[in-house]
Tab-separated table of C-alpha atoms in Angstrom:
chain	number	residue	atom	x	y	z
A	915	UNK	CA	169.548	148.641	-3.721
A	916	UNK	CA	171.805	148.333	-0.679
A	917	UNK	CA	173.989	145.410	-1.663
A	918	UNK	CA	177.645	146.413	-1.667
A	919	UNK	CA	180.295	144.519	-3.597
A	920	UNK	CA	182.498	142.816	-1.016
A	921	UNK	CA	186.145	143.824	-1.461
A	922	UNK	CA	187.280	140.337	-0.425
A	923	UNK	CA	184.996	138.768	-3.033
A	924	UNK	CA	186.202	141.290	-5.620
A	925	UNK	CA	189.848	140.479	-4.984
A	926	UNK	CA	189.152	136.729	-5.143
A	927	UNK	CA	187.470	137.153	-8.527
A	928	UNK	CA	190.358	139.188	-9.909
A	929	UNK	CA	192.909	136.763	-8.519
A	930	UNK	CA	191.095	133.975	-10.371
A	931	UNK	CA	190.711	135.905	-13.623
A	932	UNK	CA	194.319	137.076	-13.690
A	933	UNK	CA	196.042	134.080	-12.111
A	934	UNK	CA	198.039	133.452	-15.287
A	935	UNK	CA	198.822	137.095	-16.042
A	936	UNK	CA	202.439	137.688	-17.020
A	937	UNK	CA	204.355	140.868	-16.310
A	938	UNK	CA	204.384	142.170	-19.858
A	939	UNK	CA	205.726	145.714	-20.032
A	940	UNK	CA	203.029	148.307	-20.587
A	941	UNK	CA	203.292	150.485	-23.668
A	942	UNK	CA	203.162	154.246	-23.323
A	943	UNK	CA	199.715	154.263	-24.922
A	944	UNK	CA	198.442	151.678	-22.413
A	945	UNK	CA	199.777	153.660	-19.475
A	946	UNK	CA	198.120	156.869	-20.662
A	947	UNK	CA	194.916	154.993	-21.476
A	948	UNK	CA	194.711	153.569	-17.946
A	949	UNK	CA	195.315	156.987	-16.398
A	950	UNK	CA	192.718	158.565	-18.689
A	951	UNK	CA	190.161	155.892	-17.893
A	952	UNK	CA	190.623	156.450	-14.171
A	953	UNK	CA	190.419	160.241	-14.569
A	954	UNK	CA	187.277	160.027	-16.719
A	955	UNK	CA	185.358	157.552	-14.566
A	956	UNK	CA	186.042	159.615	-11.448
A	957	UNK	CA	185.018	162.822	-13.215
A	958	UNK	CA	181.616	161.438	-14.244
A	959	UNK	CA	180.833	158.790	-11.607
A	960	UNK	CA	182.470	159.764	-8.298
A	961	UNK	CA	179.590	160.750	-6.047
A	962	UNK	CA	181.677	163.229	-4.023
A	963	UNK	CA	183.231	164.963	-7.033
A	964	UNK	CA	181.557	168.234	-6.072
A	965	UNK	CA	183.446	168.216	-2.754
A	966	UNK	CA	186.956	168.106	-4.209
A	967	UNK	CA	189.158	170.911	-2.933
A	968	UNK	CA	191.483	170.755	-5.939
A	969	UNK	CA	191.253	170.680	-9.728
A	970	UNK	CA	190.961	167.046	-10.883
A	971	UNK	CA	191.826	167.932	-14.481
A	972	UNK	CA	195.053	169.625	-13.378
A	973	UNK	CA	196.041	166.585	-11.313
A	974	UNK	CA	195.411	164.405	-14.366
A	975	UNK	CA	197.683	166.621	-16.484
A	976	UNK	CA	200.469	166.452	-13.899
A	977	UNK	CA	200.319	162.657	-13.838
A	978	UNK	CA	200.572	162.151	-17.606
A	979	UNK	CA	204.356	162.581	-17.541
A	980	UNK	CA	204.613	160.478	-14.380
A	981	UNK	CA	202.907	157.468	-15.928
A	982	UNK	CA	204.839	157.851	-19.161
A	983	UNK	CA	208.117	157.654	-17.263
A	984	UNK	CA	206.997	154.746	-15.037
A	985	UNK	CA	209.280	151.893	-16.117
A	986	UNK	CA	207.456	149.016	-14.403
A	987	UNK	CA	204.005	147.969	-13.199
A	988	UNK	CA	204.662	148.806	-9.564
A	989	UNK	CA	205.774	152.371	-10.290
A	990	UNK	CA	202.874	152.860	-12.693
A	991	UNK	CA	200.260	151.621	-10.242
A	992	UNK	CA	201.766	153.662	-7.422
A	993	UNK	CA	201.243	156.820	-9.497
A	994	UNK	CA	197.560	155.912	-9.849
A	995	UNK	CA	197.277	154.936	-6.167
A	996	UNK	CA	198.752	158.245	-5.012
A	997	UNK	CA	196.393	160.100	-7.352
A	998	UNK	CA	193.454	158.131	-5.972
A	999	UNK	CA	194.432	158.888	-2.379
A	1000	UNK	CA	193.858	162.594	-3.125
A	1001	UNK	CA	190.131	161.828	-3.446
A	1002	UNK	CA	189.985	160.876	0.252
A	1003	UNK	CA	187.321	158.209	-0.084
A	1004	UNK	CA	187.393	154.768	1.508
A	1005	UNK	CA	185.368	153.182	-1.304
A	1006	UNK	CA	187.418	154.616	-4.195
A	1007	UNK	CA	190.656	152.672	-4.651
A	1008	UNK	CA	193.280	151.463	-7.131
A	1009	UNK	CA	194.528	147.873	-6.854
A	1010	UNK	CA	197.665	146.200	-8.193
A	1011	UNK	CA	197.293	143.237	-10.561
A	1012	UNK	CA	196.589	140.110	-8.506
A	1013	UNK	CA	199.963	138.571	-9.334
A	1014	UNK	CA	201.792	141.449	-7.638
A	1015	UNK	CA	200.161	141.156	-4.229
A	1016	UNK	CA	202.479	138.324	-3.295
A	1017	UNK	CA	205.460	140.441	-4.351
A	1018	UNK	CA	204.798	144.035	-3.294
A	1019	UNK	CA	202.017	143.861	-0.728
A	1020	UNK	CA	202.843	140.891	1.465
A	1021	UNK	CA	201.920	141.357	5.114
A	1022	UNK	CA	203.991	140.108	8.004
A	1023	UNK	CA	201.880	137.849	10.259
A	1024	UNK	CA	201.503	140.520	12.922
A	1025	UNK	CA	198.548	142.658	13.939
A	1026	UNK	CA	199.206	146.200	15.092
A	1027	UNK	CA	196.936	148.893	16.458
A	1028	UNK	CA	197.346	152.650	16.904
A	1029	UNK	CA	196.590	153.229	20.591
A	1030	UNK	CA	197.262	156.553	22.312
A	1031	UNK	CA	199.453	157.594	19.363
A	1032	UNK	CA	201.624	154.499	19.762
A	1033	UNK	CA	201.847	151.471	17.482
A	1034	UNK	CA	201.229	148.392	19.628
A	1035	UNK	CA	201.559	144.753	18.571
A	1036	UNK	CA	198.131	143.228	19.277
A	1037	UNK	CA	198.442	139.882	17.515
A	1038	UNK	CA	201.243	137.435	16.583
A	1039	UNK	CA	200.227	134.755	14.092
A	1040	UNK	CA	203.407	132.773	13.527
A	1041	UNK	CA	205.376	130.753	16.089
A	1042	UNK	CA	208.697	131.800	14.531
A	1043	UNK	CA	208.005	135.382	15.589
A	1044	UNK	CA	207.207	134.294	19.133
A	1045	UNK	CA	210.488	132.383	19.277
A	1046	UNK	CA	212.309	135.587	18.308
A	1047	UNK	CA	210.973	137.248	21.418
A	1048	UNK	CA	208.022	139.184	20.027
A	1049	UNK	CA	205.153	139.634	22.468
A	1050	UNK	CA	201.776	141.312	22.250
A	1051	UNK	CA	201.792	144.661	23.992
A	1052	UNK	CA	205.210	145.647	22.641
A	1053	UNK	CA	205.445	149.083	21.059
A	1054	UNK	CA	206.997	149.461	17.597
A	1055	UNK	CA	209.324	152.459	17.886
A	1056	UNK	CA	211.163	152.270	14.557
A	1057	UNK	CA	210.858	150.411	11.261
A	1058	UNK	CA	213.968	149.955	9.122
A	1059	UNK	CA	215.748	152.673	11.070
A	1060	UNK	CA	212.998	155.292	10.776
A	1061	UNK	CA	210.721	156.509	13.553
A	1062	UNK	CA	207.460	154.629	13.034
A	1063	UNK	CA	205.423	157.730	12.138
A	1064	UNK	CA	208.119	158.928	9.720
A	1065	UNK	CA	208.152	155.497	8.091
A	1066	UNK	CA	204.353	155.542	7.775
A	1067	UNK	CA	204.332	159.066	6.313
A	1068	UNK	CA	206.969	158.081	3.728
A	1069	UNK	CA	205.873	154.631	2.574
A	1070	UNK	CA	202.251	154.078	3.609
A	1071	UNK	CA	200.157	157.229	4.018
A	1072	UNK	CA	200.651	158.623	0.465
A	1073	UNK	CA	198.682	155.662	-0.902
A	1074	UNK	CA	195.944	155.393	1.739
A	1075	UNK	CA	192.418	156.114	0.523
A	1076	UNK	CA	190.283	157.171	3.466
A	1077	UNK	CA	187.297	159.435	4.066
A	1078	UNK	CA	188.188	160.389	7.646
A	1079	UNK	CA	191.203	160.918	9.854
A	1080	UNK	CA	190.306	157.920	12.028
A	1081	UNK	CA	190.046	155.625	9.009
A	1082	UNK	CA	193.322	156.949	7.598
A	1083	UNK	CA	195.089	156.182	10.883
A	1084	UNK	CA	193.404	152.792	11.029
A	1085	UNK	CA	194.476	151.798	7.521
A	1086	UNK	CA	197.974	153.200	7.947
A	1087	UNK	CA	198.868	151.739	11.330
A	1088	UNK	CA	196.480	148.817	11.834
A	1089	UNK	CA	196.393	147.218	8.389
A	1090	UNK	CA	199.064	148.380	5.970
A	1091	UNK	CA	202.029	149.421	8.111
A	1092	UNK	CA	204.013	146.183	7.774
A	1093	UNK	CA	203.026	145.414	4.176
A	1094	UNK	CA	205.645	145.590	1.459
A	1095	UNK	CA	207.885	143.594	-0.859
A	1096	UNK	CA	208.031	139.933	0.082
A	1097	UNK	CA	211.786	139.659	-0.289
A	1098	UNK	CA	212.528	142.685	1.878
A	1099	UNK	CA	212.889	141.913	5.614
A	1100	UNK	CA	211.544	144.335	8.216
A	1101	UNK	CA	213.761	145.557	11.043
A	1102	UNK	CA	211.676	146.495	14.063
A	1103	UNK	CA	212.887	148.430	17.072
A	1104	UNK	CA	210.583	147.399	19.922
A	1105	UNK	CA	209.929	148.618	23.457
A	1106	UNK	CA	208.266	146.436	26.072
A	1107	UNK	CA	206.167	147.524	29.054
A	1108	UNK	CA	209.280	147.899	31.191
A	1109	UNK	CA	211.023	150.165	28.673
A	1110	UNK	CA	213.479	147.531	27.422
A	1111	UNK	CA	214.509	148.096	23.781
A	1112	UNK	CA	214.914	145.141	21.410
A	1113	UNK	CA	215.718	145.006	17.684
A	1114	UNK	CA	214.204	142.121	15.735
A	1115	UNK	CA	214.332	141.364	12.017
A	1116	UNK	CA	211.302	139.575	10.610
A	1117	UNK	CA	210.444	138.177	7.200
A	1118	UNK	CA	207.304	138.885	5.181
A	1119	UNK	CA	207.603	135.353	3.786
A	1120	UNK	CA	206.289	133.926	7.049
A	1121	UNK	CA	202.764	132.562	6.716
A	1122	UNK	CA	199.854	133.443	8.960
A	1123	UNK	CA	199.189	130.399	11.167
A	1124	UNK	CA	195.934	131.548	12.759
A	1125	UNK	CA	192.561	130.741	11.134
A	1126	UNK	CA	190.291	133.564	10.055
A	1127	UNK	CA	187.597	134.512	12.535
A	1128	UNK	CA	184.073	133.272	11.703
A	1129	UNK	CA	181.528	135.874	10.664
A	1130	UNK	CA	179.343	135.233	13.726
A	1131	UNK	CA	180.196	134.061	17.244
A	1132	UNK	CA	178.095	134.047	20.393
A	1133	UNK	CA	178.781	133.349	24.045
A	1134	UNK	CA	177.232	134.162	27.407
A	1135	UNK	CA	179.295	136.243	29.805
A	1136	UNK	CA	178.523	137.364	33.353
A	1137	UNK	CA	174.943	137.939	34.574
A	1138	UNK	CA	173.643	135.929	31.591
A	1139	UNK	CA	174.581	138.760	29.223
A	1140	UNK	CA	174.985	137.582	25.640
A	1141	UNK	CA	177.977	138.689	23.572
A	1142	UNK	CA	177.273	138.560	19.827
A	1143	UNK	CA	180.416	139.249	17.806
A	1144	UNK	CA	179.872	140.083	14.135
A	1145	UNK	CA	183.314	140.013	12.508
A	1146	UNK	CA	182.073	140.642	8.976
A	1147	UNK	CA	178.932	140.854	6.864
A	1148	UNK	CA	180.472	139.292	3.755
A	1149	UNK	CA	180.206	135.551	4.507
A	1150	UNK	CA	178.019	133.863	1.920
A	1151	UNK	CA	176.380	131.799	4.674
A	1152	UNK	CA	176.049	134.707	7.104
A	1153	UNK	CA	172.307	134.259	7.664
A	1154	UNK	CA	172.774	130.555	8.391
A	1155	UNK	CA	175.542	131.336	10.898
A	1156	UNK	CA	173.379	133.902	12.674
A	1157	UNK	CA	170.264	131.726	12.666
A	1158	UNK	CA	172.262	128.838	14.166
A	1159	UNK	CA	173.008	130.827	17.356
A	1160	UNK	CA	169.758	132.761	17.567
A	1161	UNK	CA	167.990	130.465	20.039
A	1162	UNK	CA	170.959	130.738	22.403
A	1163	UNK	CA	170.839	134.502	22.012
A	1164	UNK	CA	167.141	134.549	22.930
A	1165	UNK	CA	167.956	132.899	26.241
A	1166	UNK	CA	170.277	135.693	27.387
A	1167	UNK	CA	169.061	138.468	29.682
A	1168	UNK	CA	170.533	141.282	27.551
A	1169	UNK	CA	172.870	141.592	24.587
A	1170	UNK	CA	176.164	143.204	23.562
A	1171	UNK	CA	176.741	143.313	19.802
A	1172	UNK	CA	180.427	143.757	18.967
A	1173	UNK	CA	181.141	145.163	15.487
A	1174	UNK	CA	184.444	146.836	16.398
A	1175	UNK	CA	186.382	144.698	13.886
A	1176	UNK	CA	183.685	144.437	11.227
A	1177	UNK	CA	184.950	145.845	7.912
A	1178	UNK	CA	181.620	145.394	6.130
A	1179	UNK	CA	180.331	143.224	3.302
A	1180	UNK	CA	176.679	142.852	2.321
A	1181	UNK	CA	174.296	145.293	4.002
A	1182	UNK	CA	171.455	142.781	3.666
A	1183	UNK	CA	173.296	140.608	6.193
A	1184	UNK	CA	173.512	143.558	8.567
A	1185	UNK	CA	169.780	144.135	8.311
A	1186	UNK	CA	169.123	140.431	8.859
A	1187	UNK	CA	170.448	140.831	12.406
A	1188	UNK	CA	168.490	144.024	13.062
A	1189	UNK	CA	165.260	142.352	11.905
A	1190	UNK	CA	165.511	140.169	14.995
A	1191	UNK	CA	165.778	143.088	17.437
A	1192	UNK	CA	162.455	144.856	16.865
A	1193	UNK	CA	158.788	144.167	16.173
A	1194	UNK	CA	158.467	147.406	14.230
A	1195	UNK	CA	159.628	148.189	10.681
A	1196	UNK	CA	162.875	150.160	10.683
A	1197	UNK	CA	164.725	152.300	8.156
A	1198	UNK	CA	168.025	151.811	6.403
A	1199	UNK	CA	170.010	154.666	4.870
A	1200	UNK	CA	168.693	157.209	2.389
A	1201	UNK	CA	170.857	157.584	-0.708
A	1202	UNK	CA	171.481	159.451	-3.930
A	1203	UNK	CA	173.696	159.237	-6.985
A	1204	UNK	CA	174.801	161.579	-9.753
A	1205	UNK	CA	172.673	161.784	-12.885
A	1206	UNK	CA	174.587	163.071	-15.882
A	1207	UNK	CA	172.424	164.827	-18.501
A	1208	UNK	CA	174.495	166.214	-21.397
A	1209	UNK	CA	171.855	168.771	-22.427
A	1210	UNK	CA	171.785	170.181	-18.892
A	1211	UNK	CA	175.530	170.693	-19.141
A	1212	UNK	CA	175.102	172.482	-22.475
A	1213	UNK	CA	172.486	174.771	-20.908
A	1214	UNK	CA	174.714	175.530	-17.931
A	1215	UNK	CA	172.432	173.864	-15.419
A	1216	UNK	CA	173.688	172.411	-12.159
A	1217	UNK	CA	174.397	168.687	-11.916
A	1218	UNK	CA	171.298	166.544	-11.540
A	1219	UNK	CA	170.821	163.952	-8.801
A	1220	UNK	CA	168.749	160.811	-8.514
A	1221	UNK	CA	167.722	160.000	-4.943
A	1222	UNK	CA	165.657	157.506	-3.016
A	1223	UNK	CA	164.376	157.655	0.558
A	1224	UNK	CA	165.463	155.103	3.130
A	1225	UNK	CA	164.088	151.612	2.640
A	1226	UNK	CA	161.636	150.396	5.255
A	1227	UNK	CA	162.749	146.961	6.440
A	1228	UNK	CA	160.223	144.581	7.951
A	1229	UNK	CA	161.051	142.698	11.173
A	1230	UNK	CA	161.391	138.929	11.304
A	1231	UNK	CA	158.262	136.820	11.541
A	1232	UNK	CA	159.993	134.717	14.197
A	1233	UNK	CA	160.393	135.478	17.894
A	1234	UNK	CA	162.056	138.870	18.408
A	1235	UNK	CA	164.812	139.641	20.929
A	1236	UNK	CA	163.260	142.540	22.883
A	1237	UNK	CA	165.701	142.754	25.803
A	1238	UNK	CA	168.314	145.527	26.262
A	1239	UNK	CA	170.985	145.827	23.569
A	1240	UNK	CA	174.281	147.733	23.374
A	1241	UNK	CA	176.427	147.980	20.220
A	1242	UNK	CA	180.218	148.375	20.340
A	1243	UNK	CA	181.928	150.320	17.537
A	1244	UNK	CA	185.427	151.511	16.655
A	1245	UNK	CA	187.308	153.170	13.807
A	1246	UNK	CA	187.550	149.663	12.322
A	1247	UNK	CA	183.751	149.553	11.961
A	1248	UNK	CA	183.349	150.222	8.264
A	1249	UNK	CA	181.045	150.116	5.227
A	1250	UNK	CA	178.106	147.706	5.744
A	1251	UNK	CA	178.896	147.680	9.469
A	1252	UNK	CA	178.267	151.427	9.415
A	1253	UNK	CA	174.973	150.834	7.616
A	1254	UNK	CA	174.165	148.581	10.567
A	1255	UNK	CA	175.198	151.319	13.021
A	1256	UNK	CA	173.105	153.973	11.261
A	1257	UNK	CA	169.972	151.816	11.258
A	1258	UNK	CA	170.492	150.762	14.888
A	1259	UNK	CA	171.111	154.362	15.953
A	1260	UNK	CA	168.066	155.674	14.094
A	1261	UNK	CA	165.720	153.010	15.457
A	1262	UNK	CA	166.696	154.010	19.034
A	1263	UNK	CA	167.020	150.380	20.038
A	1264	UNK	CA	169.893	150.926	22.464
A	1265	UNK	CA	173.175	152.720	23.055
A	1266	UNK	CA	176.278	152.680	20.856
A	1267	UNK	CA	179.503	152.820	22.860
A	1268	UNK	CA	183.145	152.850	21.816
A	1269	UNK	CA	184.772	155.165	19.281
A	1270	UNK	CA	183.560	156.827	16.110
A	1271	UNK	CA	183.279	154.546	13.068
A	1272	UNK	CA	185.418	154.686	9.914
A	1273	UNK	CA	183.053	157.010	8.026
A	1274	UNK	CA	182.750	155.356	4.623
A	1275	UNK	CA	180.120	153.337	2.815
A	1276	UNK	CA	178.526	153.331	-0.637
A	1277	UNK	CA	178.341	151.360	-3.875
A	1278	UNK	CA	181.593	151.093	-5.844
A	1279	UNK	CA	181.697	150.769	-9.642
A	1280	UNK	CA	184.595	148.566	-10.757
A	1281	UNK	CA	186.850	148.917	-13.827
A	1282	UNK	CA	189.834	147.081	-15.342
A	1283	UNK	CA	193.238	148.694	-15.754
A	1284	UNK	CA	196.057	147.825	-18.182
A	1285	UNK	CA	198.268	145.028	-16.907
A	1286	UNK	CA	195.558	143.204	-14.965
A	1287	UNK	CA	194.800	145.610	-12.121
A	1288	UNK	CA	191.580	147.405	-11.352
A	1289	UNK	CA	190.066	150.422	-9.677
A	1290	UNK	CA	186.715	151.191	-8.136
A	1291	UNK	CA	184.791	154.449	-7.797
A	1292	UNK	CA	182.154	155.187	-5.168
A	1293	UNK	CA	178.896	156.064	-6.958
A	1294	UNK	CA	176.437	156.269	-4.070
A	1295	UNK	CA	176.074	158.735	-1.208
A	1296	UNK	CA	174.399	157.346	1.899
A	1297	UNK	CA	172.939	159.337	4.787
A	1298	UNK	CA	170.729	158.746	7.784
A	1299	UNK	CA	167.031	158.473	6.806
A	1300	UNK	CA	166.576	162.133	7.811
A	1301	UNK	CA	169.549	163.286	5.708
A	1302	UNK	CA	172.099	163.470	8.523
A	1303	UNK	CA	175.626	162.947	7.156
A	1304	UNK	CA	177.958	160.212	8.387
A	1305	UNK	CA	180.201	159.497	5.377
A	1306	UNK	CA	183.357	161.543	5.864
A	1307	UNK	CA	182.457	161.885	9.534
A	1308	UNK	CA	181.634	158.507	11.080
A	1309	UNK	CA	178.760	157.287	13.225
A	1310	UNK	CA	179.023	158.913	16.629
A	1311	UNK	CA	178.746	156.669	19.701
A	1312	UNK	CA	176.381	157.658	22.504
A	1313	UNK	CA	179.224	157.090	24.931
A	1314	UNK	CA	182.911	157.337	23.982
A	1315	UNK	CA	185.136	154.614	25.415
A	1316	UNK	CA	188.751	154.439	24.223
A	1317	UNK	CA	191.229	151.612	24.584
A	1318	UNK	CA	194.520	152.423	26.321
A	1319	UNK	CA	197.955	150.826	26.088
A	1320	UNK	CA	197.666	149.963	29.776
A	1321	UNK	CA	194.257	148.280	29.352
A	1322	UNK	CA	195.486	146.226	26.386
A	1323	UNK	CA	198.580	145.048	28.231
A	1324	UNK	CA	196.443	144.139	31.226
A	1325	UNK	CA	194.103	142.222	28.880
A	1326	UNK	CA	191.164	144.346	29.935
A	1327	UNK	CA	188.386	145.121	27.463
A	1328	UNK	CA	187.140	148.538	28.554
A	1329	UNK	CA	184.289	148.496	26.033
A	1330	UNK	CA	182.886	145.205	27.314
A	1331	UNK	CA	183.342	146.360	30.908
A	1332	UNK	CA	181.382	149.567	30.289
A	1333	UNK	CA	178.653	147.706	28.374
A	1334	UNK	CA	178.222	145.251	31.251
A	1335	UNK	CA	178.063	148.145	33.704
A	1336	UNK	CA	175.347	149.868	31.685
A	1337	UNK	CA	173.323	146.684	31.221
A	1338	UNK	CA	173.441	145.941	34.948
A	1339	UNK	CA	171.954	149.380	35.544
């Protein structure tokens, strides 16, 4: 019951299905139909509908005229995206048709991170950018003439779907800030560590030259401490990747599990790792979903719910890693990686250090939209086995450790340093 549709897999499927889609103008009826479908499916399937602080029907009525006057796909989908953002849920989203992602949502080959309320370049993935003078550690002060936070508030934040403040900041400044129309260059005003200001124009047409990180990596660091980095739980061969390094992991004296950059995937993969850390059965998340009964509505009864207690997961039958373990989390820890964090936290296997997680998981239900796009609606509410809430909040670390601009520029990993310190103790 815990398998979550991977967003990456979902987008790959839609890209394949709609690869030949042409930009045929939507009729007024199609535009209203798409809006109505989105409104209806949220009204009857969105698991957090009872928490809305506004009238969903009124928002629907307001947007009828907006979609009718939308004269192209991009404008139309942006109306739906802005409407969706009002729901404040990380697993409820509207997506452009696949053919438009190369036109309106191209990402410059840079990685940024919001650190101490500053936007810092943390990765450069094209040599052309390096030749222009870009360096990691530089602060982005302005984009296209606007202060970076003003730019984000104008062009990015209105369309961000997030359940928590930390996830909203993460999506806005770490993932979507430099995305936009392919043909539109980006003018960045940058400040280096010495305060020198530089203006650089970059193109979104530049390709990312760095390979994607594997789902699982393992290495031994000082004092024979193992560092297991789980970058995602969506790889189809995740279990094989983990099993291939497991013997090396067993040889380490203690273990750090890094899921700071894990955006989720399949929760079964997350539990596959945890099965190797204990000899006792452990619990996943408890969950519930809405149960619509028309007669109950006619009788004026409250909404019904279907719920199930947390699954009990059995440990591996192989040799178990019983030595000390610490898990590293951040606001980028999301979805199935939060399911991992909840189970690890509840089983009291070790400490979680870092920052609070993104605060969103669940099971989305996916629907088509006119013109080849799609939307998904979160249908499942997850909690700790004892009912403790974490969606809309985040999984709390046992010890908060925050990255600083200074530590990044000095290439220090404060989370790893603190984990090593604790494991030595």
